[in-house]
Short mmCIF file of C-alpha atoms in Angstrom, two decimals:
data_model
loop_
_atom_site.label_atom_id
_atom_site.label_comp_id
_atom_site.label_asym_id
_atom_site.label_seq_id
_atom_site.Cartn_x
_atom_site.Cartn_y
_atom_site.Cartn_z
CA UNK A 21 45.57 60.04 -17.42
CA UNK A 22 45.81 56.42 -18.93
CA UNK A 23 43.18 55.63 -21.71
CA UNK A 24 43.46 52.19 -20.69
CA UNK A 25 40.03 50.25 -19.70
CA UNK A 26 39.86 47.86 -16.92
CA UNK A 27 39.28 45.71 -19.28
CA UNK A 28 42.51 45.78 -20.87
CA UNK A 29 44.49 46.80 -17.82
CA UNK A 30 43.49 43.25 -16.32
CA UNK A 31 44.30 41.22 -19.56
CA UNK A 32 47.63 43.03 -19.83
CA UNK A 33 48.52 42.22 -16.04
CA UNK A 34 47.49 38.61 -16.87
CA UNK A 35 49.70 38.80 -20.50
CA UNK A 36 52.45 39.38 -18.46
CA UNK A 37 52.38 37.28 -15.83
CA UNK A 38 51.73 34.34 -18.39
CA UNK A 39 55.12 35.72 -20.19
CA UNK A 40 56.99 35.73 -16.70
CA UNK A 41 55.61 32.43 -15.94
CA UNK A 42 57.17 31.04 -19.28
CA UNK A 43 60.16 32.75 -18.97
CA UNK A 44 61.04 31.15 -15.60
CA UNK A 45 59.73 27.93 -16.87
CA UNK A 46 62.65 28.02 -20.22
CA UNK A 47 64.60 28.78 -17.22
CA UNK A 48 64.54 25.96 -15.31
CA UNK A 49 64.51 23.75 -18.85
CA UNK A 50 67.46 25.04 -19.81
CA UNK A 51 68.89 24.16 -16.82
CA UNK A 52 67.97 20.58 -16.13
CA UNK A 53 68.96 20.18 -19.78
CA UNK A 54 72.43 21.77 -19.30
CA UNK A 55 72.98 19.32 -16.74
CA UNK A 56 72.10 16.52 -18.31
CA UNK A 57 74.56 17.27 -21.13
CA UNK A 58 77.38 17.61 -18.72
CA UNK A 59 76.78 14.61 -16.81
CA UNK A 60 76.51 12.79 -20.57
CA UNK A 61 79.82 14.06 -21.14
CA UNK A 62 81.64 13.27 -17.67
CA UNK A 63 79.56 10.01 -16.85
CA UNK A 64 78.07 8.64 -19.61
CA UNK A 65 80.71 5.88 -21.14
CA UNK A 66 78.57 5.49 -24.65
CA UNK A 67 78.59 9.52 -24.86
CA UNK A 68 82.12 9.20 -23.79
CA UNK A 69 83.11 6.52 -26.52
CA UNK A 70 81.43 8.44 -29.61
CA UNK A 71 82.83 11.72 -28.76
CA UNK A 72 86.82 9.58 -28.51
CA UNK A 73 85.65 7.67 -31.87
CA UNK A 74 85.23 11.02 -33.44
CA UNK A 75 88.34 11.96 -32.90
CA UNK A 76 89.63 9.24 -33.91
CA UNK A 77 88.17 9.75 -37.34
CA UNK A 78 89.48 12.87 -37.84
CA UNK A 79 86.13 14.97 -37.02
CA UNK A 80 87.66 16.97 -33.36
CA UNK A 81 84.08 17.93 -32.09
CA UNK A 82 83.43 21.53 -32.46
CA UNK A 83 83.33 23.52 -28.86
CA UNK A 84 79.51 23.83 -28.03
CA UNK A 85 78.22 20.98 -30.42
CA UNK A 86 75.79 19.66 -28.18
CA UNK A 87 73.31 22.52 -26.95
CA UNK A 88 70.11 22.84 -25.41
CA UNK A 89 67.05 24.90 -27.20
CA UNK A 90 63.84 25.67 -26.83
CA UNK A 91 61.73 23.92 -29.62
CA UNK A 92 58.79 25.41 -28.77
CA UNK A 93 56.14 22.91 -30.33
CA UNK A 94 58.40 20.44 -32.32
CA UNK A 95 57.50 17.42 -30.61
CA UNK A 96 61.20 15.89 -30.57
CA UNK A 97 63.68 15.29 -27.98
CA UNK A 98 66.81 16.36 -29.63
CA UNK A 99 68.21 16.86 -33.55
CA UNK A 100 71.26 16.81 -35.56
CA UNK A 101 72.59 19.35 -37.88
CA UNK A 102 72.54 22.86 -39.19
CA UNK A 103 71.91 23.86 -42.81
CA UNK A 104 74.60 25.36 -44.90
CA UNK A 105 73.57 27.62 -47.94
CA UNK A 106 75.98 28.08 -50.74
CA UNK A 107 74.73 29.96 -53.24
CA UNK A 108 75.11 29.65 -56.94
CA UNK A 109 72.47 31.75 -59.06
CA UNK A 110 74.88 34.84 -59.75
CA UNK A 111 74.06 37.60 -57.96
CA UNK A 112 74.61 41.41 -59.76
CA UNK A 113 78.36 41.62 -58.16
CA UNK A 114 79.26 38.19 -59.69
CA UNK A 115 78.25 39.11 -62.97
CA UNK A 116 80.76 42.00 -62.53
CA UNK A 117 83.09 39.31 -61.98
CA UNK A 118 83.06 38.84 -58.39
CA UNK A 119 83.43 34.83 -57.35
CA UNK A 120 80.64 32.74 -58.62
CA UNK A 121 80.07 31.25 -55.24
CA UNK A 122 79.15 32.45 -51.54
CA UNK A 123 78.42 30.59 -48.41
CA UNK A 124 76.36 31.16 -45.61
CA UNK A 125 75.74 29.42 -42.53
CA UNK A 126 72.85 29.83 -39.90
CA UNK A 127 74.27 31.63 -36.84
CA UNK A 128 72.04 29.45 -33.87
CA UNK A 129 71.78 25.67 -33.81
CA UNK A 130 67.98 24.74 -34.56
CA UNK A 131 66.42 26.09 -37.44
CA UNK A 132 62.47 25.99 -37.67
CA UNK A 133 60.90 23.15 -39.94
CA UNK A 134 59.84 26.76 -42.34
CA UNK A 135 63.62 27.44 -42.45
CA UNK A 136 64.66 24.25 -43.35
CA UNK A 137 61.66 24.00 -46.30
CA UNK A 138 62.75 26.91 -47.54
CA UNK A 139 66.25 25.74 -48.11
CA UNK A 140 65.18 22.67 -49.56
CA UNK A 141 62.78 24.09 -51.62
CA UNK A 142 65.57 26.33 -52.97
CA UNK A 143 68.14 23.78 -53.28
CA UNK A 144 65.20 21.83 -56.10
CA UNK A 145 65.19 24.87 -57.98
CA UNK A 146 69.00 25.06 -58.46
CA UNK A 147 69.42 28.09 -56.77
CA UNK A 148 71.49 27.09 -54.10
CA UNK A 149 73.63 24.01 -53.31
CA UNK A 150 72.99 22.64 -49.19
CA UNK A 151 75.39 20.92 -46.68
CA UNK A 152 74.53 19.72 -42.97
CA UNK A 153 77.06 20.98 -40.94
CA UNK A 154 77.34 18.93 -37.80
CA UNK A 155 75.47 20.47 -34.59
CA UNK A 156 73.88 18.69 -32.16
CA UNK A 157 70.46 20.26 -29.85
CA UNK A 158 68.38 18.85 -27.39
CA UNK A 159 64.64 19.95 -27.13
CA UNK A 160 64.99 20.91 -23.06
CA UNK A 161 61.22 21.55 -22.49
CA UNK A 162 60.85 17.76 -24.28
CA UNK A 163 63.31 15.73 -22.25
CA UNK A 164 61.29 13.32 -19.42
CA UNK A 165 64.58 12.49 -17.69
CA UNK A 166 68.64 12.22 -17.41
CA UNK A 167 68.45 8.71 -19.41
CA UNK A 168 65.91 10.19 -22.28
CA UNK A 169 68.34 13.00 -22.41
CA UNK A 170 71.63 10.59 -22.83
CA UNK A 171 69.71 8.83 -25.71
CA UNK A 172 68.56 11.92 -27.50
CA UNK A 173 72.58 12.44 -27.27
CA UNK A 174 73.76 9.25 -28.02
CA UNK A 175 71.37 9.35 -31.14
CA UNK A 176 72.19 12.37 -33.10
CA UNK A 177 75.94 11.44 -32.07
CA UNK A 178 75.92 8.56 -34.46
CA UNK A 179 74.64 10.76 -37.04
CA UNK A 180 77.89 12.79 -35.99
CA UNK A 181 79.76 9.39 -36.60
CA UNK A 182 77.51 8.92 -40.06
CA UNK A 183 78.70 12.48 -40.99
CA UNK A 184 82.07 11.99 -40.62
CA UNK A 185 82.70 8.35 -41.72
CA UNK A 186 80.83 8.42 -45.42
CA UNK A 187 79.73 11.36 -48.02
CA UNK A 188 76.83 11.37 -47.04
CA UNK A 189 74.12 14.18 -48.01
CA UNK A 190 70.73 13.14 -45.85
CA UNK A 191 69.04 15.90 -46.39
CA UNK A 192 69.02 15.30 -50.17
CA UNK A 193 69.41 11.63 -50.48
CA UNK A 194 66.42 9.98 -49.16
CA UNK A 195 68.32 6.48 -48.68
CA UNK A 196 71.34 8.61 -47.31
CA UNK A 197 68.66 10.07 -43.98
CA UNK A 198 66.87 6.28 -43.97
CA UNK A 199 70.19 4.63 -43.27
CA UNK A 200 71.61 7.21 -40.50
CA UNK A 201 67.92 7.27 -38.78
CA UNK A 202 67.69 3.07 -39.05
CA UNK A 203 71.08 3.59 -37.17
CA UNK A 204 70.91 6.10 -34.58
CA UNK A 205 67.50 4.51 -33.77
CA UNK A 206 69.01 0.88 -32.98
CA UNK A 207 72.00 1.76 -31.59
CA UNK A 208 71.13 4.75 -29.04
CA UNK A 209 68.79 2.46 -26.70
CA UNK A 210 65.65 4.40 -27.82
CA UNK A 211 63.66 1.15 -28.82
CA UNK A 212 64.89 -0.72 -25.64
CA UNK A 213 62.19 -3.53 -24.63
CA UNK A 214 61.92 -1.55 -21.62
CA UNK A 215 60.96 1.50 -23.10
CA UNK A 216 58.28 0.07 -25.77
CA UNK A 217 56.70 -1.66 -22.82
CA UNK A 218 56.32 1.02 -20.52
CA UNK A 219 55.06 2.67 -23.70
CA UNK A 220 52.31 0.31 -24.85
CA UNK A 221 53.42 -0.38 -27.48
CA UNK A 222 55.23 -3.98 -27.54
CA UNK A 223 53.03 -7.27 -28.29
CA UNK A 224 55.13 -9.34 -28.34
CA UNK A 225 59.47 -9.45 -27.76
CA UNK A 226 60.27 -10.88 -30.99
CA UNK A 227 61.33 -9.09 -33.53
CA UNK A 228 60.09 -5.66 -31.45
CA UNK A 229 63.29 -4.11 -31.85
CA UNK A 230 63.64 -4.33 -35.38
CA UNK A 231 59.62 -2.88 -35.80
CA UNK A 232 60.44 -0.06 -33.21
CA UNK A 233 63.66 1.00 -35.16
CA UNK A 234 61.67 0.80 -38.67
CA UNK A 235 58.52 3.10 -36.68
CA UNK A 236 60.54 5.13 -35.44
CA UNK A 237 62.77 5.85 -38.77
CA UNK A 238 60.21 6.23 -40.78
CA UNK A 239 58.82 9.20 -38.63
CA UNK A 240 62.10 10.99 -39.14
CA UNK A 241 62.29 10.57 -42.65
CA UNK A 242 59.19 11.48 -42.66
CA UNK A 243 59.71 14.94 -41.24
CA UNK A 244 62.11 15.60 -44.51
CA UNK A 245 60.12 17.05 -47.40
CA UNK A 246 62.34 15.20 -49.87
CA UNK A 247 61.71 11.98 -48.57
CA UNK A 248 58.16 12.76 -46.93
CA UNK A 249 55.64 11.02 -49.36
CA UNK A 250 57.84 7.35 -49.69
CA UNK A 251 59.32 7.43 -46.23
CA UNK A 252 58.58 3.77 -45.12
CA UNK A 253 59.72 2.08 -48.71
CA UNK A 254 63.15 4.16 -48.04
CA UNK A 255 63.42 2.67 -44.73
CA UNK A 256 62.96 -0.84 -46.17
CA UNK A 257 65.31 -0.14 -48.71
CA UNK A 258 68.18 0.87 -46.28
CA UNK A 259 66.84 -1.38 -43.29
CA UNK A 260 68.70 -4.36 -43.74
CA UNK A 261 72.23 -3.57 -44.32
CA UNK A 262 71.82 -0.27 -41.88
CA UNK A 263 70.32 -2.56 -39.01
CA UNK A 264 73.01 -4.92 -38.79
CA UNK A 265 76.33 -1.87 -39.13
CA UNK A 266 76.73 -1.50 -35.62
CA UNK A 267 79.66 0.77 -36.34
CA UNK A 268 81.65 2.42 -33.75
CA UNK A 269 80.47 -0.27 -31.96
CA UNK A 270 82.16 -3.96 -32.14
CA UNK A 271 78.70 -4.77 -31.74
CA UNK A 272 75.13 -3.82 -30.68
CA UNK A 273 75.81 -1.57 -27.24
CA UNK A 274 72.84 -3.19 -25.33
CA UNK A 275 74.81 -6.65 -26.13
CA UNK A 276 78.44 -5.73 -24.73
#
């Protein structure tokens, strides 16, 4: 006979039917997302152009680098980049004379914010050295439609660009992230006049682009416990040289 109550009978019928109902709903996520992502890379002619320029560069995009997850609460449509860990306190083999140095990279695309604190928190106290490694996901239970999708992509493909172009280390050098954001912001159609409209949240259409891009930088910065507590005066730092760099582009893309 089964010691279970009623009680708890009931609440584990409801338990999983709650689980089935999320299940099918990652399901269907996933696979609006997927689509989006191929119809960025067969229609979309911006998509298109970044993923030519980075070939161009000498940076052949990986198979797979653009991937849809399930963020669970990270309130973001998309983001760029995987952590890798090389270690360089000497573990008990390298003191036997093993090499000084090993590397280890995260097997699946997004890494938690914990994850990524941890690393940095690690690379402060010397024991380990980080690089991004270029990876590209898209939040798929975040994405409102096809065109928020193509932007999220279009966005962390100019970090992509950013990644391949310069030295740079954003996850370490505050300036470094404030630049790359303050482009990828501007130049992926995310602070349209259109968009900040529908959102509430133009007064006026002077200057709104430029006070979107610098909102909307200093978020991301913000969201990088290196750069967390000066976020905005990094942004202002960067803003006016990484504003104007339309690079790939001969100029801004909502101008050609």
């Amino acid at each position: 006979m089964s010691s279970d109550s009623p009680q708890e009978s009931t609440a584990q019928k409801i338990a999983a039917r709650e689980l089935q109902k999320k299940t099918e709903q990652q399901a269907k996520d996933r696979e609006r997302c997927d689509k989006y992502v191929r119809n960025g890379l067969h229609r979309n002619v911006t998509v298109q152009f970044l993923l030519e320029r980075l070939i161009q560069l000498g940076c052949p995009p990986p198979p797979g680098l653009i991937r849809c997850v399930d963020c669970g609460d990270k309130p973001a449509a998309g983001g760029f980049g995987v952590v890798e860990e090389v270690q360089t306190a000497p573990t008990m083999q390298q003191r036997d004379g093993s090499d000084s140095t090993t590397t280890r990279k995260k097997g699946n695309c997004f890494q938690t914010q914990k994850e990524i604190d941890s690393l940095l928190a690690d690379h402060r106290d010397g024991k380990i050295k980080i690089k991004l490694l270029p990876e590209i996901f898209l939040c798929q239970q975040h994405l409102r439609d096809e065109t928020h999708a193509h932007e999220a992509m279009v966005h962390e493909l100019i970090h992509a660009v950013d990644m391949c172009r310069t030295k740079m280390e954003p996850m370490t050098n505050c300036i470094h992230m404030a630049c790359t954001e303050i482009r990828a912001e501007n130049l992926s159609g995310e602070c349209s006049w259109i968009r900040e409209l529908g959102g509430g949240r133009m007064s006026s259409f002077a200057g709104h682009g430029a006070k979107c891009v610098k909102r909307r930088a200093a978020l991301s910065v913000k969201a990088n416990p290196n750069c967390s507590d000066k976020a905005e005066e990094y942004v202002e730092a960067a803003f006016e040289r990484c504003y104007k760099d339309t690079f790939p582009f001969d100029r801004h893309p909502n101008l050609r």
